[in-house]
Every structure is written in C-alpha cells, then in structure tokens.
Tab-separated table of C-alpha atoms (C1' of nucleotides) in Angstrom:
chain	number	residue	atom	x	y	z
K	807	MET	CA	-3.222	31.168	-19.700
K	808	LYS	CA	-6.719	32.476	-19.894
K	809	ASN	CA	-8.747	29.325	-20.116
K	810	LEU	CA	-9.217	28.193	-16.561
K	811	LEU	CA	-10.097	24.659	-17.484
K	812	TYR	CA	-11.890	22.105	-15.415
K	813	THR	CA	-11.562	23.907	-12.052
K	814	GLY	CA	-10.293	27.419	-12.248
K	815	LYS	CA	-6.695	26.291	-11.831
K	816	LYS	CA	-4.152	26.425	-14.578
K	817	ILE	CA	-4.323	23.022	-16.102
K	818	LYS	CA	-3.780	22.234	-19.756
K	819	LYS	CA	-6.657	20.474	-21.500
K	820	THR	CA	-4.858	17.639	-23.241
K	821	LYS	CA	-6.258	14.719	-25.142
K	822	ALA	CA	-5.224	12.148	-22.567
K	823	ARG	CA	-6.427	14.206	-19.616
K	824	THR	CA	-9.803	14.842	-21.129
K	825	ILE	CA	-10.387	11.201	-22.030
K	826	ILE	CA	-9.319	10.041	-18.583
K	827	LEU	CA	-11.744	12.397	-16.914
K	828	GLU	CA	-14.562	11.524	-19.289
K	829	GLU	CA	-14.052	7.811	-18.853
K	830	ILE	CA	-13.797	7.817	-15.077
K	831	ASN	CA	-16.985	9.814	-14.916
K	832	LYS	CA	-18.776	7.234	-16.985
K	833	ILE	CA	-18.361	4.448	-14.454
K	834	LYS	CA	-19.517	4.079	-10.898
K	835	SER	CA	-16.804	1.595	-9.863
K	836	HIS	CA	-13.361	2.720	-8.901
K	837	PRO	CA	-10.690	1.351	-11.212
K	838	THR	CA	-7.000	1.084	-10.628
K	839	ALA	CA	-4.563	3.102	-12.740
K	840	TYR	CA	-3.877	0.073	-14.908
K	841	GLU	CA	-7.612	-0.505	-15.466
K	842	MET	CA	-7.977	3.117	-16.461
K	843	PHE	CA	-5.006	2.695	-18.811
K	844	GLU	CA	-6.796	-0.187	-20.555
K	845	ILE	CA	-9.965	1.826	-20.902
K	846	VAL	CA	-8.225	4.931	-22.172
K	847	LYS	CA	-6.144	2.940	-24.631
K	848	GLN	CA	-9.296	2.098	-26.560
K	849	ARG	CA	-9.744	5.744	-27.458
K	850	LEU	CA	-6.069	6.748	-27.430
K	851	PRO	CA	-4.056	3.680	-28.401
K	852	ARG	CA	-0.590	5.255	-27.969
K	853	VAL	CA	-1.248	6.478	-24.406
K	854	SER	CA	1.332	5.345	-21.859
K	855	LEU	CA	0.719	3.999	-18.364
K	856	GLY	CA	2.854	6.798	-16.908
K	857	THR	CA	0.555	9.378	-18.481
K	858	VAL	CA	-2.430	7.765	-16.886
K	859	TYR	CA	-0.762	7.742	-13.469
K	860	ARG	CA	0.366	11.366	-13.813
K	861	ASN	CA	-3.004	12.636	-14.961
K	862	LEU	CA	-4.928	10.753	-12.275
K	863	ASP	CA	-2.615	12.377	-9.733
K	864	ILE	CA	-3.006	15.831	-11.230
K	865	LEU	CA	-6.770	15.413	-11.439
K	866	SER	CA	-6.929	14.332	-7.818
K	867	GLU	CA	-4.758	17.284	-6.737
K	868	HIS	CA	-7.301	19.508	-8.448
K	869	GLY	CA	-10.149	17.783	-6.737
K	870	LEU	CA	-11.605	16.311	-9.928
K	871	VAL	CA	-10.978	12.725	-8.894
K	872	LEU	CA	-10.581	10.959	-5.560
K	873	LYS	CA	-7.596	8.691	-4.970
K	874	LEU	CA	-8.493	5.768	-2.679
K	875	LYS	CA	-6.348	3.360	-0.722
K	876	MET	CA	-8.185	0.159	-0.006
K	877	ASN	CA	-6.921	-3.153	1.286
K	878	ASP	CA	-5.270	-4.306	-1.915
K	879	ALA	CA	-1.964	-3.355	-3.488
K	880	GLN	CA	-3.149	-0.738	-5.933
K	881	MET	CA	-4.679	2.688	-5.596
K	882	HIS	CA	-8.257	3.172	-6.881
K	883	TYR	CA	-9.665	6.268	-8.486
K	884	ASP	CA	-13.161	7.660	-8.064
K	885	GLY	CA	-14.792	10.180	-10.391
K	886	ARG	CA	-17.301	11.209	-7.750
K	887	THR	CA	-15.645	13.916	-5.718
K	888	ASP	CA	-18.048	14.742	-2.898
K	889	GLU	CA	-17.036	13.154	0.383
K	890	HIS	CA	-18.385	9.641	0.778
K	891	TYR	CA	-17.412	6.154	1.859
K	892	HIS	CA	-16.380	3.047	-0.031
K	893	ILE	CA	-16.672	-0.712	-0.028
K	894	GLN	CA	-14.407	-3.300	-1.546
K	895	CYS	CA	-15.088	-6.935	-2.300
K	896	VAL	CA	-12.462	-8.948	-0.431
K	897	LYS	CA	-12.552	-11.591	-3.161
K	898	CYS	CA	-12.519	-9.782	-6.539
K	899	GLY	CA	-11.325	-6.366	-5.369
K	900	LYS	CA	-14.200	-4.465	-6.971
K	901	THR	CA	-14.478	-1.076	-5.251
K	902	GLU	CA	-17.670	1.005	-5.101
K	903	ASP	CA	-19.470	3.789	-3.279
K	904	ILE	CA	-21.434	3.238	-0.119
K	905	PRO	CA	-24.712	5.101	0.321
K	906	LEU	CA	-23.973	6.126	3.862
K	907	GLU	CA	-24.171	9.760	4.874
K	908	MET	CA	-20.908	11.277	6.120
K	909	LEU	CA	-20.376	10.918	9.863
K	910	LYS	CA	-19.256	14.473	10.442
K	911	ASP	CA	-19.737	14.219	14.166
K	912	ILE	CA	-17.067	11.571	14.715
K	913	ASP	CA	-14.262	14.000	13.968
K	914	THR	CA	-15.418	16.259	16.750
K	915	ALA	CA	-16.005	13.256	19.018
K	916	VAL	CA	-12.393	12.213	18.484
K	917	ARG	CA	-11.127	15.754	18.774
K	918	ASP	CA	-11.915	15.726	22.461
K	919	LYS	CA	-10.188	12.395	23.059
K	920	THR	CA	-6.833	12.960	21.457
K	921	SER	CA	-4.049	15.537	21.265
K	922	TYR	CA	-4.092	15.370	17.428
K	923	ARG	CA	-5.510	18.128	15.335
K	924	ILE	CA	-7.975	16.102	13.325
K	925	LEU	CA	-8.168	16.955	9.614
K	926	TYR	CA	-10.298	14.163	8.153
K	927	HIS	CA	-11.199	10.522	8.388
K	928	THR	CA	-11.855	7.653	6.023
K	929	ILE	CA	-14.194	4.712	6.424
K	930	SER	CA	-13.924	1.616	4.271
K	931	PHE	CA	-16.171	-1.383	4.313
K	932	TYR	CA	-15.112	-4.859	3.217
K	933	GLY	CA	-17.274	-7.787	2.223
K	934	LEU	CA	-18.420	-9.920	-0.648
K	935	CYS	CA	-20.126	-8.527	-3.742
K	936	THR	CA	-23.167	-10.318	-5.070
K	937	GLY	CA	-21.286	-12.286	-7.659
K	938	CYS	CA	-18.534	-13.440	-5.301
K	939	ALA	CA	-21.065	-14.266	-2.523
K	940	GLU	CA	-22.844	-16.594	-4.961
K	941	GLU	CA	-19.642	-18.365	-5.959
K	942	ASP	CA	-18.976	-18.760	-2.265
K	943	VAL	CA	-22.170	-20.704	-1.792
K	944	SER	CA	-22.012	-22.861	-4.907
K	945	GLY	CA	-18.301	-23.534	-4.471
K	946	LYS	CA	-18.525	-24.417	-0.764
K	947	GLY	CA	-15.683	-26.661	0.374
K	948	LYS	CA	-13.605	-25.908	-2.678
K	949	LYS	CA	-10.398	-24.038	-2.283
K	950	VAL	CA	-10.683	-20.772	-4.199
B	514	MET	CA	3.858	-30.709	18.451
B	515	LYS	CA	2.466	-30.636	21.927
B	516	ASN	CA	3.260	-27.088	23.019
B	517	LEU	CA	0.541	-24.910	21.598
B	518	LEU	CA	2.425	-21.678	21.816
B	519	TYR	CA	1.031	-18.173	21.859
B	520	THR	CA	-2.448	-18.978	20.611
B	521	GLY	CA	-3.329	-22.618	20.521
B	522	LYS	CA	-2.158	-22.872	16.919
B	523	LYS	CA	0.994	-24.693	15.840
B	524	ILE	CA	3.599	-21.962	15.840
B	525	LYS	CA	7.239	-22.382	16.692
B	526	LYS	CA	8.550	-20.203	19.485
B	527	THR	CA	11.709	-18.850	17.890
B	528	LYS	CA	14.073	-16.197	19.193
B	529	ALA	CA	13.151	-13.661	16.487
B	530	ARG	CA	9.415	-14.264	16.822
B	531	THR	CA	9.497	-13.922	20.622
B	532	ILE	CA	11.485	-10.707	20.526
B	533	ILE	CA	9.270	-9.190	17.824
B	534	LEU	CA	6.175	-9.909	19.884
B	535	GLU	CA	7.733	-8.620	23.074
B	536	GLU	CA	8.927	-5.439	21.488
B	537	ILE	CA	5.718	-4.585	19.646
B	538	ASN	CA	3.829	-5.061	22.903
B	539	LYS	CA	6.083	-2.590	24.662
B	540	ILE	CA	5.125	0.331	22.501
B	541	LYS	CA	1.790	2.048	21.914
B	542	SER	CA	2.668	3.435	18.471
B	543	HIS	CA	2.435	1.342	15.375
B	544	PRO	CA	5.800	0.904	13.675
B	545	THR	CA	6.526	-0.146	10.100
B	546	ALA	CA	8.310	-3.440	9.426
B	547	TYR	CA	11.562	-1.559	8.974
B	548	GLU	CA	11.176	0.283	12.279
B	549	MET	CA	10.511	-3.066	13.957
B	550	PHE	CA	13.615	-4.432	12.223
B	551	GLU	CA	15.717	-1.671	13.773
B	552	ILE	CA	14.252	-2.302	17.229
B	553	VAL	CA	14.671	-6.084	17.033
B	554	LYS	CA	18.241	-5.734	15.752
B	555	GLN	CA	19.235	-4.254	19.086
B	556	ARG	CA	18.483	-7.525	20.795
B	557	LEU	CA	19.198	-9.875	17.868
B	558	PRO	CA	21.879	-8.201	15.731
B	559	ARG	CA	21.919	-10.820	12.918
B	560	VAL	CA	18.144	-10.752	12.358
B	561	SER	CA	17.166	-10.089	8.700
B	562	LEU	CA	14.448	-7.721	7.433
B	563	GLY	CA	12.759	-10.647	5.698
B	564	THR	CA	12.411	-12.481	8.995
B	565	VAL	CA	10.767	-9.425	10.522
B	566	TYR	CA	8.329	-9.201	7.631
B	567	ARG	CA	7.567	-12.935	7.725
B	568	ASN	CA	7.010	-12.992	11.482
B	569	LEU	CA	4.807	-9.919	11.544
B	570	ASP	CA	2.689	-11.580	8.876
B	571	ILE	CA	2.530	-14.882	10.767
B	572	LEU	CA	1.716	-13.107	14.032
B	573	SER	CA	-1.054	-11.136	12.336
B	574	GLU	CA	-2.463	-14.306	10.718
B	575	HIS	CA	-2.631	-15.728	14.242
B	576	GLY	CA	-4.340	-12.652	15.620
B	577	LEU	CA	-1.435	-11.600	17.820
B	578	VAL	CA	-0.712	-8.426	15.872
B	579	LEU	CA	-2.799	-6.136	13.698
B	580	LYS	CA	-1.538	-5.166	10.240
B	581	LEU	CA	-2.662	-1.658	9.336
B	582	LYS	CA	-2.792	0.090	5.999
B	583	MET	CA	-2.750	3.862	6.478
B	584	ASN	CA	-2.183	6.678	3.968
B	585	ASP	CA	1.498	6.197	3.559
B	586	ALA	CA	3.555	3.676	1.601
B	587	GLN	CA	4.308	1.155	4.347
B	588	MET	CA	2.216	-1.170	6.435
B	589	HIS	CA	2.054	-0.539	10.159
B	590	TYR	CA	1.831	-3.133	12.907
B	591	ASP	CA	-0.125	-2.892	16.138
B	592	GLY	CA	0.438	-5.094	19.167
B	593	ARG	CA	-3.028	-4.305	20.504
B	594	THR	CA	-5.385	-6.794	18.953
B	595	ASP	CA	-8.855	-5.878	20.056
B	596	GLU	CA	-10.828	-4.044	17.372
B	597	HIS	CA	-10.191	-0.327	17.492
B	598	TYR	CA	-9.481	2.646	15.252
B	599	HIS	CA	-6.298	4.518	14.371
B	600	ILE	CA	-4.942	7.961	13.640
B	601	GLN	CA	-1.925	8.983	11.634
B	602	CYS	CA	-0.064	12.267	11.578
B	603	VAL	CA	-0.090	13.492	8.007
B	604	LYS	CA	3.292	15.125	8.473
B	605	CYS	CA	5.512	12.683	10.384
B	606	GLY	CA	3.519	9.476	9.736
B	607	LYS	CA	3.321	8.477	13.404
B	608	THR	CA	0.388	6.074	13.833
B	609	GLU	CA	-1.481	5.521	17.075
B	610	ASP	CA	-4.661	4.231	18.600
B	611	ILE	CA	-7.831	6.327	18.888
B	612	PRO	CA	-9.905	6.031	22.015
B	613	LEU	CA	-13.223	5.773	20.146
B	614	GLU	CA	-15.540	2.886	20.845
B	615	MET	CA	-16.232	0.615	17.871
B	616	LEU	CA	-19.194	1.703	15.780
B	617	LYS	CA	-20.738	-1.744	15.441
B	618	ASP	CA	-24.041	-0.367	14.256
B	619	ILE	CA	-22.681	1.080	11.039
B	620	ASP	CA	-22.090	-2.374	9.530
B	621	THR	CA	-25.758	-3.155	9.943
B	622	ALA	CA	-26.750	0.310	8.723
B	623	VAL	CA	-24.778	-0.295	5.527
B	624	ARG	CA	-26.019	-3.836	5.227
B	625	ASP	CA	-29.489	-2.578	4.368
B	626	LYS	CA	-28.184	-0.165	1.787
B	627	THR	CA	-25.984	-2.391	-0.338
B	628	SER	CA	-26.012	-5.797	-2.014
B	629	TYR	CA	-22.616	-6.619	-0.456
B	630	ARG	CA	-22.326	-9.034	2.390
B	631	ILE	CA	-20.472	-6.793	4.860
B	632	LEU	CA	-17.654	-8.435	6.777
B	633	TYR	CA	-15.958	-5.547	8.539
B	634	HIS	CA	-14.998	-1.906	8.281
B	635	THR	CA	-12.018	0.281	9.057
B	636	ILE	CA	-11.926	3.886	10.185
B	637	SER	CA	-8.792	5.928	10.032
B	638	PHE	CA	-8.304	9.494	11.175
B	639	TYR	CA	-5.692	11.858	9.831
B	640	GLY	CA	-4.326	15.012	11.388
B	641	LEU	CA	-1.332	16.607	13.036
B	642	CYS	CA	0.304	15.221	16.125
B	643	THR	CA	1.214	17.669	18.916
B	644	GLY	CA	4.813	18.024	17.795
B	645	CYS	CA	3.992	18.585	14.153
B	646	ALA	CA	1.173	21.032	14.961
B	647	GLU	CA	3.644	23.149	16.952
B	648	GLU	CA	6.163	23.185	14.071
B	649	ASP	CA	3.317	24.213	11.862
B	650	VAL	CA	2.662	27.324	13.970
B	651	SER	CA	6.304	28.322	14.559
B	652	GLY	CA	7.237	27.626	10.969
B	653	LYS	CA	4.272	29.446	9.434
B	654	GLY	CA	5.036	30.681	5.951
B	655	LYS	CA	8.034	28.448	5.566
B	656	LYS	CA	7.924	25.655	3.082
B	657	VAL	CA	8.196	22.385	4.865
X	212	DT	C1'	2.402	32.248	-36.436
X	213	DC	C1'	5.774	32.042	-32.453
X	214	DA	C1'	7.642	31.181	-28.122
X	215	DT	C1'	7.534	28.469	-24.327
X	216	DA	C1'	6.057	25.922	-20.553
X	217	DA	C1'	3.446	21.817	-19.923
X	218	DT	C1'	2.761	17.275	-21.503
X	219	DT	C1'	3.934	13.127	-23.617
X	220	DA	C1'	5.922	8.037	-24.697
X	221	DA	C1'	9.149	4.977	-23.491
X	222	DG	C1'	11.638	2.946	-20.515
X	223	DA	C1'	14.750	3.190	-16.307
X	224	DA	C1'	14.684	3.690	-11.345
X	225	DT	C1'	12.685	3.268	-6.802
X	226	DG	C1'	11.004	1.193	-2.744
X	227	DA	C1'	8.119	-1.896	-0.069
X	228	DT	C1'	7.385	-6.490	0.199
X	229	DT	C1'	7.826	-11.316	-1.108
X	230	DC	C1'	10.250	-15.194	-2.728
X	231	DC	C1'	14.275	-18.450	-3.199
X	232	DT	C1'	18.135	-21.341	-1.598
X	233	DG	C1'	20.995	-23.572	1.249
X	234	DT	C1'	21.770	-23.729	6.312
X	235	DT	C1'	20.169	-23.799	11.118
X	236	DT	C1'	16.992	-24.732	14.847
X	237	DA	C1'	12.939	-25.956	17.707
X	238	DA	C1'	10.384	-29.566	19.271
X	239	DA	C1'	8.266	-34.503	18.777
X	240	DG	C1'	9.183	-39.107	19.343
X	241	DT	C1'	12.229	-42.350	20.844
E	580	DA	C1'	19.558	-36.837	26.134
E	581	DC	C1'	19.591	-38.243	20.837
E	582	DT	C1'	17.440	-38.246	16.399
E	583	DT	C1'	14.566	-36.657	13.019
E	584	DT	C1'	12.360	-33.346	10.381
E	585	DA	C1'	9.379	-29.572	9.394
E	586	DA	C1'	9.674	-24.873	10.246
E	587	DA	C1'	12.445	-20.903	10.416
E	588	DC	C1'	16.484	-18.544	9.297
E	589	DA	C1'	19.995	-15.041	6.669
E	590	DG	C1'	21.122	-13.165	2.594
E	591	DG	C1'	20.075	-11.769	-1.501
E	592	DA	C1'	17.288	-11.910	-5.828
E	593	DA	C1'	12.777	-11.075	-7.700
E	594	DT	C1'	8.326	-8.731	-8.037
E	595	DC	C1'	5.175	-5.201	-8.699
E	596	DA	C1'	3.018	-0.659	-8.216
E	597	DT	C1'	4.427	3.677	-8.838
E	598	DT	C1'	7.520	7.557	-9.890
E	599	DC	C1'	11.151	9.625	-12.381
E	600	DT	C1'	14.107	10.891	-16.501
E	601	DT	C1'	14.778	12.441	-21.134
E	602	DA	C1'	14.164	13.935	-25.510
E	603	DA	C1'	10.318	14.991	-28.507
E	604	DT	C1'	5.619	16.991	-29.023
E	605	DT	C1'	1.737	20.039	-28.123
E	606	DA	C1'	-1.471	23.448	-26.088
E	607	DT	C1'	-1.910	28.125	-25.118
E	608	DG	C1'	-1.005	33.113	-24.639
E	609	DA	C1'	1.035	36.791	-27.047
DNA sequence: TCATAATTAAGAATGATTCCTGTTTAAAGT
DNA sequence: ACTTTAAACAGGAATCATTCTTAATTATGA
C-alpha cells in the first residue's frame, strides 16, 4: 500500500470509515457507538452496527478518535484527539469537553507516592447540563 | 424496625451482607464482584453471585462501599468510603488507592468555565504495578 | 485488469450485570 | 418466645453493550 491514509499507518479508506470520521468531527458532543450508527446510517443506509463499532475501535487505535468510559453503560467517542477532560450530565448522559488545561503535574506528584509506574490519568466531571438543570427546578418534587 | 444497622438507614443485617462488608474492609485492593464472590464463598459456601452483586449495590447506595468504574470491563468495589482517587495496573487490572489529597478546587475552577452544574469529579491513574513492571523488563521483546 | 488482504453485513456469541420466582430469614410487634 | 411479614435469598433466565464468525464484497498495489 502506498497511500498512507489518515495517519501514516496502513489503513484502508473505506466508505464507512470515511463517513464515520467525518461525522464525528462535525459534532462537539461525544456520542455512543449506537448514536454514531444512527448518524452514519443517514448517509450509508446499509451500514451495520458492527462496522461502526469496529471502525471506531480502529480509528481510536490510530489516534484519530478518543474512546471514553464515563459513568454510564456505553462507551463514548470523541473526534477531538488532543488530551483533555470530559463532563457528563448525570441525568441525560450527554458527554462533552471541559475547557480545563491538562494537569500534567499530578502524574509526577503521584509518581513519588506510589510504586506504580504511572502512564496516564483521566479526569471526568459529572453534573447537570443546562437543560436538565432547568427541568430539575421546574419539576421540583416530582419523581423523574 | 428499631435496629438502625450499619448506617442509620433501614437495612437488614444478613449473613451474606455482614460477611461481604467484613471481607471488603479487610483488603486494601478493590475487587470485582466476582472476586468478592470467591472470597465470600469461603465463609458462606452457598452464597450466589447475584447476592454479592445486590449487596455490593445496596452497600454502595448506603455509602458503606464505593463502586468504581475503571478502564476494564468490570466494576470494582472499595471498602474505604472517604473521597479519594484510584490507580489501576493496565496489565493485571489490580486496582488500589492513590495517596493524593482531593483536588477540591478543580470543581470550582471548572464551574466558571462551563454551563454545567458540577456535582463531582473522578480521577483515575493508570500504569504498571511493581510486579507487572518487572515482567515488562525481564520479558522485553516477548509478546505478552 | 488481477490478485489478495482488508472490510463488510448479518447475525450469533460473549460476558457483566440485572431481573424473576418461589423459598427462607431477620426483626417488629405481640 | 411466637407470629407476621417485608426483605433477602439461591438459582437460573434475561438483558444489553460489545465482539466475533462467516461468506461475500471492495480497495489497493502490482
């Protein structure tokens, strides 16, 4: 293979792969695989969920997508690949970026306090997004 | 019910529940539900995995145990219930406490930079534990 | 254009966790 | 202590996100 697509690694430029990468780069929120499947299906109706999962994995292995584990059942995928932190709404599950600079110093701080060889860390914030916070006020007393 | 067991909440003191809490408090690492099941089985041979799951959930709802999501497939459970951070070995999956004081100020730092109402955050470190780091050196070049 | 290795759709399999059902047990009120 | 009953139990089925399998298709290098 001569075309070193996307990253300089050998990776075939397929229709599904291209659309997945384009679509995830269009949005700032961090969808689940199933949400990506629904988005991609609009442009590629016969795409299968397995293909979406596989390509999101391959793209994340090649550093083109970040794979995030938050406090819900599904993985989330992020088209922004520089290191940064995330926040998730505890009510609706929406997951987004946090504009907080990387705390590079805490790895070294921990390095001195543990026998582990530290490789990286993750920070996740949890709270209520604007929409859910409003519901919370107007719906006070109601069981959600 | 008059006896307000464990926490002041209505919670029955059953054999399984008591043993689960005793055993998780004996260890500093943070086992999965299945690992707890194996430990509890030694004292209560007829215990079922479902009971271990249910009790770990109930205990965590009552603040007697922490339920941790790290970067592997299973949940981990922590008998130490004051807020603190965790580290996981990327190779063997062992999960332990990190002696790093809580960064309370980062919630407020983020509060000013986002429209979310921040409730809490988590920090997880990943690296190699002593044992796995040694293997890594002695086994250099080998596929693990 | 051809060969072939990678990718695909579709659906089966996996694995952690939760749920269901009928039975047992802890504890509240006598 | 005896009774009552809601909670908890064991065992196994169900769920759900994700991964795997297979036979057919496709992108790429020659």
